[in-house]
Amino acid sequence: MNFLINTDGQIPSTQLLQKENKEYIEIANADYFVPAIWLLLFKQSDLKEVKIETQDFDGNPCFDVVQMPITSVDSALKNLKESKEFFLDAFDCDRSLLQDYFDNALNLLTGFEFKNLALDSTEYLICQLEEDEWSLLFTALGCDTKAIDAIMELSGYESGVSPFSVSELYENPSLSRGSQLGNANALDVHCSSIDYRFRFKPEISTNKQFNRD
């Protein structure tokens, strides 16, 4: 599972934010891939090391250290806008179709309550990739020719197959599964509408102390 989260915390990890009782809002989520648009929100310099608790094959607790990006909302949106031409040139399909996916992302990436935006793909990296493939995320944030292959790998985009359009993806729930749908999902921002975004609220202690005479 991958999450795009909005928080005032400084940690790009839902697990650690919950552990530290920090509030965050889940802006978007995706299962077994990292949407290409998300990767344009961050730079390599935004990566921050996080230590994640996992389990080994015997169910014993252990820790993995990964790097996930976090930056201010303003910087993230600026990064995205500056990456427009890169996005339009990166995929082998109609530019007007890519433009629609880009514009749709800008329209939906709104309603931020907190100052920071973070990508948490720790579960995806640990469960779906080998450890020597974790560097794909760093490469994907480079916004250069090397980044294109990494973005396609992480997003699951299949070259040579034209994706469904934004309108088809959003208006037709019975689209046939396959590479066309997979490529559409790779390009889509997968942003939840503001009213339906998951919010993790810190637990507030209700214990009261009384002075006894």
PDB file of N, CA and C in Angstrom, residues 15 92 99 111 115 155 157 173 183:
ATOM      1  N   GLN A  15       3.087   4.778   9.875  1.00  0.00           N
ATOM      2  CA  GLN A  15       3.344   3.969  11.064  1.00  0.00           C
ATOM      3  C   GLN A  15       3.965   4.804  12.179  1.00  0.00           C
ATOM      4  N   ASP A  92       4.812   7.346 -23.795  1.00  0.00           N
ATOM      5  CA  ASP A  92       4.594   7.226 -25.236  1.00  0.00           C
ATOM      6  C   ASP A  92       3.111   7.140 -25.574  1.00  0.00           C
ATOM      7  N   GLN A  99      -1.872  15.593 -20.766  1.00  0.00           N
ATOM      8  CA  GLN A  99      -2.224  16.918 -20.251  1.00  0.00           C
ATOM      9  C   GLN A  99      -3.474  16.833 -19.390  1.00  0.00           C
ATOM     10  N   GLY A 111      -7.137  21.482  -0.788  1.00  0.00           N
ATOM     11  CA  GLY A 111      -7.751  21.234   0.512  1.00  0.00           C
ATOM     12  C   GLY A 111      -6.782  20.749   1.566  1.00  0.00           C
ATOM     13  N   LYS A 115       0.945  21.665   6.795  1.00  0.00           N
ATOM     14  CA  LYS A 115       1.985  22.323   5.988  1.00  0.00           C
ATOM     15  C   LYS A 115       2.818  21.381   5.133  1.00  0.00           C
ATOM     16  N   SER A 155       5.365   2.785 -11.170  1.00  0.00           N
ATOM     17  CA  SER A 155       3.946   3.043 -11.446  1.00  0.00           C
ATOM     18  C   SER A 155       3.272   1.889 -12.176  1.00  0.00           C
ATOM     19  N   TYR A 157       3.568   1.353 -15.415  1.00  0.00           N
ATOM     20  CA  TYR A 157       3.191   1.774 -16.766  1.00  0.00           C
ATOM     21  C   TYR A 157       3.843   0.865 -17.805  1.00  0.00           C
ATOM     22  N   PRO A 173     -17.143   2.644 -14.559  1.00  0.00           N
ATOM     23  CA  PRO A 173     -16.637   1.722 -13.534  1.00  0.00           C
ATOM     24  C   PRO A 173     -16.428   0.295 -14.026  1.00  0.00           C
ATOM     25  N   ASN A 183      -2.287   1.343 -17.235  1.00  0.00           N
ATOM     26  CA  ASN A 183      -1.598   2.580 -17.584  1.00  0.00           C
ATOM     27  C   ASN A 183      -2.373   3.811 -17.138  1.00  0.00           C
TER      28      ASN A 183
END
